[in-house]
Amino acid sequence: MKKLIVVISAILVLFAFAAVTKNLAATLAISAGVRAVTGVKLNIKSVNIGVFKTLVDIKGLEMFNPAGFEDMLMANAPEIYVDYNLGDLLRKKAHFEEVRFDLEELVVVKNKEGELNLDSLKVVKKKEDDAGISKKKKAPALQIDVLELKVGKVIYKDYSAGGPPKIREYNVNINARYKNIDDPRAFGRLVLFNALVSTGVSDLANFDVVSLGEGLGDTLGGAASKAAGKAAGKALETTEGVAKGVKEATEKAAGAIKDMLPFGK
């Protein structure tokens, strides 16, 4: 009986050790992956991987601004839930059957030199830059079947005039659902686009949200692509200085996909 207890205890210890080791390895891997897509430093409080289930629970993901910005924090995602496909993962393909991404806060900062922290993100690039990247290096294989995206609020801080920053806060409260995302850069743009499209940051920071939305249409299919098109139409309606012809074309596309996004109704 004592030997049985010893054996069971040893097995439990091994399971605990394996779980801790696996969680640590996953934390390092996820940190490296997010850093590769975004290009910024980050911190993850914890990563828990299910022992018998294909689930990953990420707690306390924080993304930080690069040097030269007065604020340290760029974004805060308290919880990310991932249900992955084990078979595809073993074949070195990142196939996530469900992802729940809760972006509690995005902080957009213009520093005293007039530089915008969003411009440091790899996913914020012009189309010609993306074309150059695609020729040199193929994007990692990614498939997200269902994305449940929540965005709480966006804060804009402008230090460019000197002295205390001018601060604007937007409670966007977005709860959106997308399907069939197959590009990591498109995923990053989709999150950023949803966060910014219903705010005034585009005008205040001279940040081209419309172009960011147009980029989604080239890489996302199905509902996500259509939703991005409608949101781009909404952004065009509220952004000053956009060419009339571009606006009319986008509004026509938006009309065909009416009411696809919660914040576009």
Coordinates of C-alpha atoms in Angstrom, one line a residue:
M1 CA 0.0 0.0 0.0
K2 CA 2.8 2.4 0.9
K3 CA 4.5 1.6 -2.4
L4 CA 1.3 2.4 -4.3
I5 CA 1.1 5.8 -2.5
V6 CA 4.7 6.5 -3.3
V7 CA 4.1 5.7 -7.0
I8 CA 0.9 7.8 -7.2
S9 CA 2.7 10.7 -5.5
A10 CA 5.6 10.4 -7.9
I11 CA 3.3 10.5 -10.9
L12 CA 1.5 13.6 -9.5
V13 CA 4.8 15.3 -9.0
L14 CA 5.8 14.5 -12.6
F15 CA 2.5 15.8 -13.9
A16 CA 2.9 19.0 -11.9
F17 CA 6.5 19.4 -13.2
A18 CA 5.5 18.8 -16.8
A19 CA 2.6 21.3 -16.5
V20 CA 4.9 24.0 -15.0
T21 CA 7.6 23.3 -17.6
K22 CA 5.1 23.3 -20.5
N23 CA 3.5 26.6 -19.2
L24 CA 6.9 28.3 -19.0
A25 CA 7.9 27.1 -22.5
A26 CA 4.5 28.3 -23.8
T27 CA 5.0 31.7 -22.2
L28 CA 8.3 32.2 -23.9
A29 CA 7.0 31.0 -27.3
I30 CA 3.9 33.2 -27.2
S31 CA 6.0 36.2 -26.1
A32 CA 8.3 35.6 -29.0
G33 CA 5.4 35.2 -31.4
V34 CA 3.6 38.3 -30.4
R35 CA 6.8 40.3 -30.5
A36 CA 7.5 39.0 -34.0
V37 CA 4.1 40.2 -35.2
T38 CA 4.0 43.5 -33.4
G39 CA 7.6 44.5 -33.1
V40 CA 7.3 45.8 -29.5
K41 CA 8.2 44.6 -26.0
L42 CA 5.6 42.9 -23.9
N43 CA 5.0 41.1 -20.7
I44 CA 2.7 38.1 -19.9
K45 CA 1.6 37.4 -16.4
S46 CA 0.8 33.7 -16.9
V47 CA 0.1 31.1 -19.4
N48 CA -1.8 27.9 -18.5
I49 CA -2.1 25.0 -20.9
G50 CA -4.8 22.3 -20.4
V51 CA -3.2 18.9 -19.6
F52 CA -6.1 16.9 -21.2
K53 CA -7.7 19.7 -23.2
T54 CA -6.5 21.7 -26.2
L55 CA -6.9 25.0 -24.3
V56 CA -4.5 27.9 -23.6
D57 CA -5.4 30.6 -21.1
I58 CA -3.2 33.7 -21.3
K59 CA -3.5 36.2 -18.4
G60 CA -2.2 39.8 -18.2
L61 CA -0.7 40.5 -21.6
E62 CA 0.8 44.0 -21.7
M63 CA 2.5 45.7 -24.7
F64 CA 4.9 48.5 -24.1
N65 CA 5.9 51.6 -26.0
P66 CA 9.4 51.9 -27.5
A67 CA 11.9 54.4 -26.1
G68 CA 11.1 58.0 -26.6
F69 CA 7.5 57.9 -25.4
E70 CA 6.4 59.4 -22.1
D71 CA 4.0 56.5 -21.3
M72 CA 5.2 53.0 -20.8
L73 CA 2.0 51.1 -21.6
M74 CA 0.6 50.8 -25.1
A75 CA -2.1 48.0 -24.7
N76 CA -3.5 45.8 -22.0
A77 CA -5.2 42.5 -22.6
P78 CA -6.2 40.9 -19.3
E79 CA -7.3 37.6 -20.8
I80 CA -6.8 35.7 -24.1
Y81 CA -8.4 32.3 -24.5
V82 CA -7.2 29.9 -27.3
D83 CA -8.6 26.5 -28.3
Y84 CA -6.0 25.0 -30.7
N85 CA -6.0 22.1 -33.1
L86 CA -3.5 19.6 -31.8
G87 CA -3.0 17.7 -35.1
D88 CA -2.2 20.9 -37.1
L89 CA 0.0 22.1 -34.3
L90 CA 2.1 19.0 -34.5
R91 CA 2.5 19.7 -38.2
K92 CA 3.8 23.1 -37.3
K93 CA 0.7 25.0 -38.4
A94 CA -0.9 27.4 -36.0
H95 CA -4.6 26.4 -36.3
F96 CA -6.8 27.9 -33.6
E97 CA -10.4 26.7 -33.6
E98 CA -11.5 29.6 -31.3
V99 CA -9.7 32.7 -30.0
R100 CA -11.2 35.1 -27.5
F101 CA -9.2 38.3 -27.3
D102 CA -10.1 40.8 -24.7
L103 CA -8.4 44.1 -25.3
E104 CA -9.3 46.2 -22.2
E105 CA -7.3 49.3 -23.1
L106 CA -5.3 50.8 -26.0
V107 CA -3.3 53.9 -25.3
V108 CA -2.4 55.9 -28.4
V109 CA 0.5 58.4 -27.7
K110 CA 1.9 61.3 -29.7
N111 CA 5.2 62.3 -28.0
K112 CA 6.8 65.7 -27.8
E113 CA 8.6 65.2 -31.1
G114 CA 5.2 64.5 -32.8
E115 CA 5.9 60.8 -33.2
L116 CA 3.0 58.3 -32.9
N117 CA 3.5 55.1 -31.0
L118 CA 1.2 53.2 -33.4
D119 CA 3.8 53.7 -36.1
S120 CA 6.2 51.4 -34.3
L121 CA 3.9 48.4 -34.8
K122 CA 4.8 46.0 -37.6
V123 CA 1.2 45.6 -38.6
V124 CA 0.9 49.3 -39.3
K125 CA 2.5 49.5 -42.7
K126 CA 1.8 50.8 -46.2
K127 CA 0.8 48.5 -48.9
E128 CA 4.2 48.7 -50.7
D129 CA 5.9 47.7 -47.4
D130 CA 3.7 44.6 -47.1
A131 CA 4.4 43.7 -50.7
G132 CA 8.1 43.8 -50.0
I133 CA 7.8 41.7 -46.9
S134 CA 5.7 39.1 -48.7
K135 CA 8.4 38.7 -51.4
K136 CA 11.2 38.3 -48.9
K137 CA 9.6 36.2 -46.2
K138 CA 6.3 34.3 -46.2
A139 CA 4.0 35.0 -43.2
P140 CA 3.7 32.1 -40.7
A141 CA 0.9 29.7 -41.4
L142 CA -2.1 30.7 -39.3
Q143 CA -5.8 29.7 -39.2
I144 CA -8.3 31.1 -36.8
D145 CA -11.7 29.6 -37.3
V146 CA -13.6 31.9 -34.9
L147 CA -12.4 35.1 -33.3
E148 CA -14.4 36.7 -30.4
L149 CA -13.0 40.2 -30.1
K150 CA -13.7 42.6 -27.3
V151 CA -12.3 46.1 -27.0
G152 CA -13.0 48.2 -23.9
K153 CA -11.6 51.7 -24.4
V154 CA -9.1 53.8 -26.3
I155 CA -7.1 56.6 -24.7
Y156 CA -5.3 59.3 -26.8
K157 CA -2.5 61.3 -25.2
D158 CA -0.9 64.2 -27.1
Y159 CA 2.4 65.6 -25.7
S160 CA 3.4 67.4 -28.9
A161 CA 2.4 70.9 -27.6
G162 CA 4.7 70.6 -24.5
G163 CA 3.6 70.5 -20.9
P164 CA 0.8 68.2 -19.7
P165 CA -0.7 66.0 -22.4
K166 CA -4.1 66.6 -24.0
I167 CA -6.1 63.5 -23.2
R168 CA -9.2 62.1 -25.0
E169 CA -10.9 58.9 -23.8
Y170 CA -13.2 56.7 -25.9
N171 CA -15.3 53.9 -24.4
V172 CA -15.7 51.9 -27.6
N173 CA -17.1 48.7 -25.9
I174 CA -16.8 46.6 -29.0
N175 CA -17.9 42.9 -29.0
A176 CA -17.4 41.5 -32.5
R177 CA -17.2 38.0 -34.0
Y178 CA -15.1 37.1 -37.1
K179 CA -14.4 33.8 -38.9
N180 CA -11.6 32.3 -41.1
I181 CA -8.6 34.6 -40.4
D182 CA -5.5 33.2 -42.2
D183 CA -2.8 35.9 -41.8
P184 CA -1.1 37.0 -38.6
R185 CA -0.6 40.6 -39.8
A186 CA -4.3 40.7 -40.8
F187 CA -5.2 39.6 -37.3
G188 CA -3.2 42.5 -35.8
R189 CA -4.7 45.0 -38.2
L190 CA -8.2 43.7 -37.5
V191 CA -7.8 44.3 -33.7
L192 CA -6.3 47.7 -34.2
F193 CA -8.9 48.7 -36.8
N194 CA -11.8 47.7 -34.6
A195 CA -10.3 49.7 -31.7
L196 CA -9.8 52.9 -33.6
V197 CA -12.5 53.1 -36.3
S198 CA -15.2 54.6 -34.1
T199 CA -13.0 57.1 -32.3
G200 CA -11.6 60.5 -33.3
V201 CA -8.0 59.4 -33.1
S202 CA -7.7 59.3 -36.9
D203 CA -8.2 63.1 -37.1
L204 CA -6.4 64.0 -33.9
A205 CA -3.3 62.0 -34.6
N206 CA -3.4 62.1 -38.4
F207 CA -3.4 58.3 -38.5
D208 CA -4.8 56.6 -41.6
V209 CA -7.4 54.2 -40.2
V210 CA -9.0 53.9 -43.6
S211 CA -5.9 52.5 -45.2
L212 CA -5.6 50.1 -42.3
G213 CA -9.1 48.8 -43.1
E214 CA -8.5 48.6 -46.8
G215 CA -5.6 46.3 -46.0
L216 CA -7.9 43.8 -44.4
G217 CA -9.9 43.3 -47.5
D218 CA -6.8 42.0 -49.3
T219 CA -6.1 39.3 -46.8
L220 CA -9.3 38.3 -45.0
G221 CA -12.2 36.4 -46.5
G222 CA -15.8 35.8 -45.6
A223 CA -17.5 37.8 -42.9
A224 CA -14.3 39.4 -41.6
S225 CA -13.5 40.9 -45.0
K226 CA -17.0 42.2 -45.5
A227 CA -17.1 43.6 -42.0
A228 CA -13.9 45.4 -42.6
G229 CA -15.3 46.9 -45.8
K230 CA -18.3 48.3 -43.9
A231 CA -16.2 49.7 -41.1
A232 CA -13.9 51.4 -43.7
G233 CA -17.1 53.0 -45.2
K234 CA -18.0 54.3 -41.7
A235 CA -14.5 55.7 -41.2
L236 CA -14.6 57.5 -44.5
E237 CA -17.8 59.2 -43.6
T238 CA -16.2 60.6 -40.5
T239 CA -12.7 61.4 -41.7
E240 CA -12.0 64.8 -43.2
G241 CA -10.0 65.3 -46.3
V242 CA -10.7 61.9 -47.9
A243 CA -11.1 62.0 -51.7
K244 CA -14.8 62.0 -52.8
G245 CA -14.4 59.2 -55.3
V246 CA -12.9 56.9 -52.8
K247 CA -15.6 57.7 -50.3
E248 CA -18.4 56.9 -52.8
A249 CA -16.8 53.6 -53.8
T250 CA -16.5 52.5 -50.2
E251 CA -20.0 53.5 -49.3
K252 CA -21.3 51.3 -52.2
A253 CA -19.4 48.4 -50.8
A254 CA -20.7 49.2 -47.3
G255 CA -24.3 49.2 -48.5
A256 CA -24.0 45.6 -49.8
I257 CA -22.9 44.4 -46.3
K258 CA -25.2 46.5 -44.1
D259 CA -25.2 45.9 -40.4
M260 CA -22.3 43.4 -40.3
L261 CA -20.5 45.2 -37.5
P262 CA -22.0 46.1 -34.1
F263 CA -20.6 49.6 -34.1
G264 CA -21.5 50.2 -37.7
K265 CA -25.3 50.1 -37.1

